[in-house]
XYZ file of N, CA, C and O in Angstrom:
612
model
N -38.705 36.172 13.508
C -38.015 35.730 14.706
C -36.818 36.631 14.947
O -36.039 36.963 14.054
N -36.732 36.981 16.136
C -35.347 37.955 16.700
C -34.518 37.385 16.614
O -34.854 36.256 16.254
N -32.706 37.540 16.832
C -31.569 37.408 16.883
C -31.794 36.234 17.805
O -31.841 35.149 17.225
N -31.956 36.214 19.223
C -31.851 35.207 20.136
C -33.047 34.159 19.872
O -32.903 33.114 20.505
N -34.274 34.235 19.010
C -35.227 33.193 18.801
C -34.058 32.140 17.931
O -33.729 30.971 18.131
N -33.645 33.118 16.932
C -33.056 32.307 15.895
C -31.514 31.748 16.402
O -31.024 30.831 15.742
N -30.874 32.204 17.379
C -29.642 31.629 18.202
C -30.300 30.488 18.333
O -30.000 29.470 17.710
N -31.306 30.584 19.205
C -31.854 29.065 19.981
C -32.105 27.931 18.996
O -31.876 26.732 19.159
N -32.694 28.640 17.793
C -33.120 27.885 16.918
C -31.865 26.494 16.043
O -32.133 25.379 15.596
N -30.257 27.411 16.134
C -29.494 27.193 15.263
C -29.149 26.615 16.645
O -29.957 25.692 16.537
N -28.753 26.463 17.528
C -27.760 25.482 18.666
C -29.148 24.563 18.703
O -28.866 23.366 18.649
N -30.295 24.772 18.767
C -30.671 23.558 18.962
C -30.990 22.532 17.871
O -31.821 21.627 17.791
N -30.276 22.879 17.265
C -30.489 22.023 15.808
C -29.931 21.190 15.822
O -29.168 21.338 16.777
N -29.612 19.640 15.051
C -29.090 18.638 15.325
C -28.181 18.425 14.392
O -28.419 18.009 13.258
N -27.065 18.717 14.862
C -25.668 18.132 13.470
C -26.191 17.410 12.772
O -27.047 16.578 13.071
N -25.535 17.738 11.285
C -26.329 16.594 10.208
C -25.777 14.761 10.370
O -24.663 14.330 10.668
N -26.592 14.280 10.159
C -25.858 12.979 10.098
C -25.292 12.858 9.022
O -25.145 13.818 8.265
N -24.728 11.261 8.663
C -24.350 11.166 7.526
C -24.743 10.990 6.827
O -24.482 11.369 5.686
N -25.540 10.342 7.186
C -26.810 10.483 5.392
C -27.101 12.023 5.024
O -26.719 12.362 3.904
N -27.604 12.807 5.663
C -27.523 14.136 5.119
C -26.425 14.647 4.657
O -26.539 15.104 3.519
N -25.459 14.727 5.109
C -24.288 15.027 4.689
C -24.139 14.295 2.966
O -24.074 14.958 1.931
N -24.118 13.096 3.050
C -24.551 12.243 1.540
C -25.436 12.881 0.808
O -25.390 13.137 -0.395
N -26.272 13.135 1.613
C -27.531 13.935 0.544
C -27.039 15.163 -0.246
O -27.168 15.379 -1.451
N -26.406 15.973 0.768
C -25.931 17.369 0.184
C -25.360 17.121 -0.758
O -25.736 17.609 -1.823
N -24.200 16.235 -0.698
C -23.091 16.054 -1.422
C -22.827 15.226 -2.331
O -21.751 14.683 -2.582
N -24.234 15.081 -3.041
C -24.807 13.869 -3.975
C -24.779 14.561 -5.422
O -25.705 15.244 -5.860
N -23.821 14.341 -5.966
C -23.720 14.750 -7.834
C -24.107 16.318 -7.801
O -25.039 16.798 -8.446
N -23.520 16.808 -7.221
C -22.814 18.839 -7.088
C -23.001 19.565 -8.655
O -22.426 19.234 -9.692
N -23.389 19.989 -8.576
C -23.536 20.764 -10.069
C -21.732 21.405 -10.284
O -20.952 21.840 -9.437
N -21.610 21.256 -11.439
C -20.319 22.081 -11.392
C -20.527 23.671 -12.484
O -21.114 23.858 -13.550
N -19.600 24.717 -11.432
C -19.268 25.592 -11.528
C -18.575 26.117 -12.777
O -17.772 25.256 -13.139
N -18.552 27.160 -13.577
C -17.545 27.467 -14.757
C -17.166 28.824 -14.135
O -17.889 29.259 -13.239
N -16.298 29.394 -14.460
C -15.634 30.531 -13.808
C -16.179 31.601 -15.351
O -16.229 31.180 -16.507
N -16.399 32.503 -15.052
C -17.426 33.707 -15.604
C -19.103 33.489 -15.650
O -19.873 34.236 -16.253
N -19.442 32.443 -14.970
C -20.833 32.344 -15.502
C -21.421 31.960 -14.442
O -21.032 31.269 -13.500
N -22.792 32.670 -14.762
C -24.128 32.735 -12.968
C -24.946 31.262 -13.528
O -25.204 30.713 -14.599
N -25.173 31.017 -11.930
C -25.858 29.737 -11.953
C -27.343 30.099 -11.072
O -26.912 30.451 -9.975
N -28.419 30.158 -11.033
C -29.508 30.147 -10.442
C -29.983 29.038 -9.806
O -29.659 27.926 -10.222
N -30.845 29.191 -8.674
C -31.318 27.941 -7.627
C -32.046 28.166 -6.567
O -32.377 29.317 -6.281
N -32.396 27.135 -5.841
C -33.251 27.252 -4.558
C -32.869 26.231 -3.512
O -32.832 25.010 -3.669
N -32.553 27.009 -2.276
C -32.078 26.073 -1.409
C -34.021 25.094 -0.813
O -34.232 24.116 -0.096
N -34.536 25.600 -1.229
C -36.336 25.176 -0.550
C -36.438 23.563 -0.709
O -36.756 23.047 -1.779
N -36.271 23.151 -0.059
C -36.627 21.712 -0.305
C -35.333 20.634 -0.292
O -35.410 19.411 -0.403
N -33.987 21.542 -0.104
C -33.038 20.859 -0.126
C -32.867 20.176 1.528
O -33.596 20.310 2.511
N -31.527 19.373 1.333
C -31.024 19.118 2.839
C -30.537 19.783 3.650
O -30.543 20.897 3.126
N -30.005 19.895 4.819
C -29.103 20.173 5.876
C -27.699 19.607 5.794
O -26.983 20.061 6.687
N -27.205 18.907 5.134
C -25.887 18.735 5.678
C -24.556 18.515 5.899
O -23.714 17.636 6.086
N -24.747 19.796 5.789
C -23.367 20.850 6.079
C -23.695 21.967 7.194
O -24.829 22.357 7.474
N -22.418 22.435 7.814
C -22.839 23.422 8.632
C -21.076 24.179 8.463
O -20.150 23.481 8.049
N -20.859 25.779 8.889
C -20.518 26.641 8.690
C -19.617 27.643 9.921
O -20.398 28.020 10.795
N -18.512 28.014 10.094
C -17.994 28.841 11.119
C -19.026 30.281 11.097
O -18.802 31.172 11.918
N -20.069 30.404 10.171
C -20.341 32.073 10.157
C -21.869 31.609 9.954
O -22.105 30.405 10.058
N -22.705 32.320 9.728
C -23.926 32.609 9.778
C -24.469 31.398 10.249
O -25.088 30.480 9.712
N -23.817 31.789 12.147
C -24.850 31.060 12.896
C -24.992 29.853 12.691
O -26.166 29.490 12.629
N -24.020 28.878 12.526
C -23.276 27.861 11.965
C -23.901 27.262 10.651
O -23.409 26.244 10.162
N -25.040 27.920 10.046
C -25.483 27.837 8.500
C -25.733 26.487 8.661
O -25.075 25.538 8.234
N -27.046 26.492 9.510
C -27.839 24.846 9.479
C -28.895 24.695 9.283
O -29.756 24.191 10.005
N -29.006 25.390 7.618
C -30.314 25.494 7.098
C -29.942 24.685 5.839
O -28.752 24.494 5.587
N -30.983 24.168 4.981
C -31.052 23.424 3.359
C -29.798 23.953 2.748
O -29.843 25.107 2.320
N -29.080 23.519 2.680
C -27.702 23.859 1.338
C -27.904 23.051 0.070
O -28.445 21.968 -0.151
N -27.052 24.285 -0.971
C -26.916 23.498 -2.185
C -25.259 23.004 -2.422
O -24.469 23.671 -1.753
N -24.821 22.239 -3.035
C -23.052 22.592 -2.758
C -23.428 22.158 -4.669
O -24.305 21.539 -5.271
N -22.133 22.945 -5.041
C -21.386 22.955 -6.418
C -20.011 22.758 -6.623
O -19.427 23.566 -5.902
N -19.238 22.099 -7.235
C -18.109 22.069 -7.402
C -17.280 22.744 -8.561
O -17.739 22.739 -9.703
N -16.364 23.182 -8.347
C -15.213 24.138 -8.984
C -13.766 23.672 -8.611
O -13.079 23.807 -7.599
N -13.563 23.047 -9.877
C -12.125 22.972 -10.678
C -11.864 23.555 -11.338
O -12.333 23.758 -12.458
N -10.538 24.248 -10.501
C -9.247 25.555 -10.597
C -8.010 24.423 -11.080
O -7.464 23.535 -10.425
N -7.849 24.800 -12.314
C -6.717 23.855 -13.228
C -5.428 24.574 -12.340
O -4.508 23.861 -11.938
N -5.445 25.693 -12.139
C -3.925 26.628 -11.551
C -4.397 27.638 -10.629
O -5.525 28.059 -10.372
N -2.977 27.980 -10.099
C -3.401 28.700 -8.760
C -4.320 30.070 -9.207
O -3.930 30.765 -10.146
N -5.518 30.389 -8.493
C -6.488 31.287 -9.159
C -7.015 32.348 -7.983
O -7.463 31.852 -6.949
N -6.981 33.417 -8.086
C -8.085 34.186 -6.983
C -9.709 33.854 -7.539
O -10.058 34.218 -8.662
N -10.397 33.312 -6.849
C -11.794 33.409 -7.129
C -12.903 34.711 -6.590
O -12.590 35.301 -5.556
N -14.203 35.128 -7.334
C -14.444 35.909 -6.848
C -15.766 35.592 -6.481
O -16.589 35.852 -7.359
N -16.217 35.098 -5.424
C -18.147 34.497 -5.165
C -18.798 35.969 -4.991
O -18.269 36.982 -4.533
N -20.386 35.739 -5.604
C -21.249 36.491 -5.135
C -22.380 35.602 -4.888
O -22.333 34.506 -5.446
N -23.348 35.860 -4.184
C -24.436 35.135 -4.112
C -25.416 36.082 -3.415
O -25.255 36.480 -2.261
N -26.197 36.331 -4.015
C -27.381 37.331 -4.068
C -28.241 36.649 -4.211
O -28.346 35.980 -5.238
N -29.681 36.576 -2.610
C -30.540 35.594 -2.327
C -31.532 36.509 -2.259
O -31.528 37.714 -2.514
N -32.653 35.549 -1.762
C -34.187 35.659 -1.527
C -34.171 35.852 0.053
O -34.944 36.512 0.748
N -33.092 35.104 0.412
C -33.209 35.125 1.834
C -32.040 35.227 2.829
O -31.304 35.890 2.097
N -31.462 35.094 3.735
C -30.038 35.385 4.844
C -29.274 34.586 4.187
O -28.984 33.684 4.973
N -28.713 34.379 3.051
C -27.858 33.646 2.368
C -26.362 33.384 2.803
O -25.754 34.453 2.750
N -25.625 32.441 3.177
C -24.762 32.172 3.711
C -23.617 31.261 1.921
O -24.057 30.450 1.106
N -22.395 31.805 1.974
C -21.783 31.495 0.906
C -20.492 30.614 1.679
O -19.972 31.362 2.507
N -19.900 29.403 1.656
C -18.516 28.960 1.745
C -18.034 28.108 1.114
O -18.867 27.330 0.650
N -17.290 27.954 0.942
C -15.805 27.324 0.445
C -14.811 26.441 1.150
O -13.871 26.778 1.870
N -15.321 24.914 0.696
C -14.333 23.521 1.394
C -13.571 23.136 -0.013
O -13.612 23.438 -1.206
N -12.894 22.327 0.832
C -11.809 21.469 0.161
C -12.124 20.284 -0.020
O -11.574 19.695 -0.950
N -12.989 19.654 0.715
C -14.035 18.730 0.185
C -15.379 18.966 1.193
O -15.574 19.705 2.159
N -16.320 17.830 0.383
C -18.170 18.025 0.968
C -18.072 17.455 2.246
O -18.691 16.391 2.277
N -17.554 17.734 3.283
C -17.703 17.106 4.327
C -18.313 18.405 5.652
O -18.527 19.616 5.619
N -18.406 17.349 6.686
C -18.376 18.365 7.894
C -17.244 19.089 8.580
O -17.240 20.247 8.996
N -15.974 17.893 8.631
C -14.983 18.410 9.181
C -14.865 19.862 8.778
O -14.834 20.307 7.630
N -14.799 20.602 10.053
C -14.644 21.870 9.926
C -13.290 22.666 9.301
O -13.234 23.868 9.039
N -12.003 21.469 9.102
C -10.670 21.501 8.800
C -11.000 21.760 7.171
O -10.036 22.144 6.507
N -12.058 21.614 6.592
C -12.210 21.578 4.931
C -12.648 22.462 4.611
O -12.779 22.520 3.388
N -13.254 23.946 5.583
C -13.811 24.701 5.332
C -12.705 25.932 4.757
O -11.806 26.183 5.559
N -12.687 26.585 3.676
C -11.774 27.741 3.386
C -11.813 28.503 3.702
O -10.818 28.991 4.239
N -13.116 29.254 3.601
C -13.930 30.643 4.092
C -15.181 30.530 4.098
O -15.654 29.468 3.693
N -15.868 31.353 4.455
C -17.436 31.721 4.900
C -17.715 33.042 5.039
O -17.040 33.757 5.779
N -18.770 33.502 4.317
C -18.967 34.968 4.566
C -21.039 34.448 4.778
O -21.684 33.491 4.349
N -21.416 35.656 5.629
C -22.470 35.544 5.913
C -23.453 37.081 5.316
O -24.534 37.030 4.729
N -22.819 38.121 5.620
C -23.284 39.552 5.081
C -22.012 40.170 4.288
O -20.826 39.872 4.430
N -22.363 40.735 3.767
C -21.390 41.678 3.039
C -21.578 43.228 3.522
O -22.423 44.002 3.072
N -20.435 43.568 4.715
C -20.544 44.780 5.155
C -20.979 45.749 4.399
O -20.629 45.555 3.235
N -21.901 47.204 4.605
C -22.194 47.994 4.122
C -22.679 48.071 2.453
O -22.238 48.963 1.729
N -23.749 46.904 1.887
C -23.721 46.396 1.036
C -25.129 46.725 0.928
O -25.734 45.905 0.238
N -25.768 47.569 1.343
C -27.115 48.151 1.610
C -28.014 48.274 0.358
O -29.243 48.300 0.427
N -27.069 48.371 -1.183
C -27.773 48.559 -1.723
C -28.039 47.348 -2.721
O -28.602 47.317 -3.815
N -27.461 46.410 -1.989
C -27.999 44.862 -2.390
C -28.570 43.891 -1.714
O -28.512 42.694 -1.995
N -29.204 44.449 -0.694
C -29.872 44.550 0.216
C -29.419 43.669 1.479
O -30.057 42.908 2.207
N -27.769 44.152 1.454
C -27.310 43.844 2.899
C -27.525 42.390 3.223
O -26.794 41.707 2.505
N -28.291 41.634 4.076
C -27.839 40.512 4.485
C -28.192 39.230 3.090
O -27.973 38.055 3.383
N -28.590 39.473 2.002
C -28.950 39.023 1.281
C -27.947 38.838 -0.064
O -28.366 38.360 -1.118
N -26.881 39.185 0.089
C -25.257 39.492 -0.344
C -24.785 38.918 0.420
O -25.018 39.034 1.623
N -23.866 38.024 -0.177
C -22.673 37.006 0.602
C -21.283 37.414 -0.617
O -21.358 37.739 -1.802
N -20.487 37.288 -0.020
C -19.510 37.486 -1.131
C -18.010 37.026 -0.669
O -17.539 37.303 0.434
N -17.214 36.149 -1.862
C -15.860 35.729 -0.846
C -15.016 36.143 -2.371
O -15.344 36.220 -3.555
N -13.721 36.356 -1.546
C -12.634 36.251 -2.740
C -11.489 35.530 -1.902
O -11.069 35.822 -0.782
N -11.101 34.497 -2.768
C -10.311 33.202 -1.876
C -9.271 32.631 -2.920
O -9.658 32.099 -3.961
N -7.894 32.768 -2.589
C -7.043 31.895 -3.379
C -7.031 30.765 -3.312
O -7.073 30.248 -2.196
N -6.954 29.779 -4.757
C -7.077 28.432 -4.530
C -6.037 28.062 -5.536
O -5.873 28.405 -6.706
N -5.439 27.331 -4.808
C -4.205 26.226 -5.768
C -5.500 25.076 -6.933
O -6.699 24.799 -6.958
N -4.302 24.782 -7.674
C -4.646 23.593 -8.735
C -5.609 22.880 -7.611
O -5.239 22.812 -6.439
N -6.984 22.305 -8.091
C -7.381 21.376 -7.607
C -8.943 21.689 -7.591
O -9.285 22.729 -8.154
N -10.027 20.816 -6.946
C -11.380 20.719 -6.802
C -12.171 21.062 -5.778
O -12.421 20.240 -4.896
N -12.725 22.453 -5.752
C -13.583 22.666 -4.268
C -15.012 22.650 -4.198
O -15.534 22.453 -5.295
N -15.782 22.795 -3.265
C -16.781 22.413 -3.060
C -17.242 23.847 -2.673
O -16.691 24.460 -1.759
N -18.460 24.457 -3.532
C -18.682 25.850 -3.096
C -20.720 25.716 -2.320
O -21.544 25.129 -3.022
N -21.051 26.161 -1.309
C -22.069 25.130 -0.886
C -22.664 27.105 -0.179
O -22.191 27.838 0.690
N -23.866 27.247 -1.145
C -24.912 27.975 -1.016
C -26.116 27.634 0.160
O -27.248 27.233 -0.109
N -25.784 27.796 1.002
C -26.319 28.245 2.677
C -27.270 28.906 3.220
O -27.649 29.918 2.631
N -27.918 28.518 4.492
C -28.713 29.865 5.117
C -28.461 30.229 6.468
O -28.067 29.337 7.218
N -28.628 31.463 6.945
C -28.150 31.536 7.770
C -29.376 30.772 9.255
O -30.595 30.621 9.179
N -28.456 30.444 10.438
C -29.358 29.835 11.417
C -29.492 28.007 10.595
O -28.683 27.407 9.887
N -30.910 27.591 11.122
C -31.564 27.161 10.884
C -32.692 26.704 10.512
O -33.093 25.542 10.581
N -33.173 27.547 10.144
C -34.927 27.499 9.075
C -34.674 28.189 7.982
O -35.766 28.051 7.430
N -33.865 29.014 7.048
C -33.623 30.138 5.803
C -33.627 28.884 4.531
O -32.966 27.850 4.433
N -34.431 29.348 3.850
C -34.391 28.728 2.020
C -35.035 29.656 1.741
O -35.718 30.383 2.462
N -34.763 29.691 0.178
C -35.421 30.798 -1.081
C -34.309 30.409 -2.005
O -33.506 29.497 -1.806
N -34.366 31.321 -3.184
C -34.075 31.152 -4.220
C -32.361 32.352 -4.202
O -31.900 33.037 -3.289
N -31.996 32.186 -5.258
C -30.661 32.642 -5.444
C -30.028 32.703 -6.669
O -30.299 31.895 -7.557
N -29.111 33.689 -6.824
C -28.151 33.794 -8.260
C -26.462 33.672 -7.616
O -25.975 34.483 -6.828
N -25.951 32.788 -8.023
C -24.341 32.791 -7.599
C -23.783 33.219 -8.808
O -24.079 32.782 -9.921
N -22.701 34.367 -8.468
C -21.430 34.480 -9.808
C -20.149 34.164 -8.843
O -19.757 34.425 -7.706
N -19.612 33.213 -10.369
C -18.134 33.103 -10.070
C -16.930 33.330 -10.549
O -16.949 32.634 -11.563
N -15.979 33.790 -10.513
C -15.346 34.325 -11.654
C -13.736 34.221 -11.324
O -13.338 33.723 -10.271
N -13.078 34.608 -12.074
C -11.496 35.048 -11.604
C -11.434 36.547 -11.342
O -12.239 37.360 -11.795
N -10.403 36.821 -10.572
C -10.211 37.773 -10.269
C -8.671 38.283 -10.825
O -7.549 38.003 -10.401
N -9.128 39.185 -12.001
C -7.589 39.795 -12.709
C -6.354 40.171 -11.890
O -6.577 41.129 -11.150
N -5.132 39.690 -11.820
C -3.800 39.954 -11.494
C -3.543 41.318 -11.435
O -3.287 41.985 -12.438
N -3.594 41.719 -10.424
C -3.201 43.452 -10.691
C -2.313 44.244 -11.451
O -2.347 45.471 -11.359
């Protein structure tokens, strides 16, 4: 599907309700900072959605990460498919909880470009919600997320 099949596809999609939203956000795997987690968005829910890849209203997974102190984090997420990576403050929709969102990782060609998501985001003491995405609305496949700190210069 082209750019504008898949526009149409993602506006005409239907905000998640709340039960989806529940669904997503039902016992989150949690995150350790140096270590990859593997997965598949295929079969998951919808709901959550995203400022970037096309408001990312495809199956998400969300994970949670508790940052004891203020920390730079460093996401990668290297997919099967248009992988969409962001970062809330909690599992909700409100768009006010969202931290960041990355959808491609510019000039990243040799990780095969849209299939690379990548964020680096300061986070104070506290618990976020990191929620593995697709872009549009129809994208699942499989995936490797790393998370890590990012050394103090």
């Amino acid at each position: 599907a082209g750019p504008a099949c898949r526009l149409a596809q993602s506006l005409d999609a239907p905000a998640p309700t709340a039960e989806q939203t529940a669904s997503s956000c039902t016992q989150p795997t949690a995150l350790t900072l140096g270590r990859e987690v593997t997965g598949t968005t295929e079969g998951a829910t919808n709901g959550l959605t995203a400022s970037c890849g096309l408001t990312a209203a495809s199956p998400e997974r969300v994970y949670t990460l508790r940052v004891t102190r203020p920390t730079r984090v460093k996401l990668d997420l290297f997919s099967s498919f248009d992988g969409v990576l962001h970062v809330r403050s909690a599992c909700s929709v409100d768009p006010a909880t969202q931290l960041a969102c990355n959808d491609d990782v510019r000039g990243d060609a040799a990780a095969g470009g849209e299939r690379h998501s990548a964020l680096e985001v300061d986070l104070p003491r506290g618990t976020y919600f990191v929620v593995v995405d697709g872009y549009g609305a129809s994208v699942s496949g499989t995936y490797r997320l790393l998370v890590d700190r990012v050394a103090a210069p």
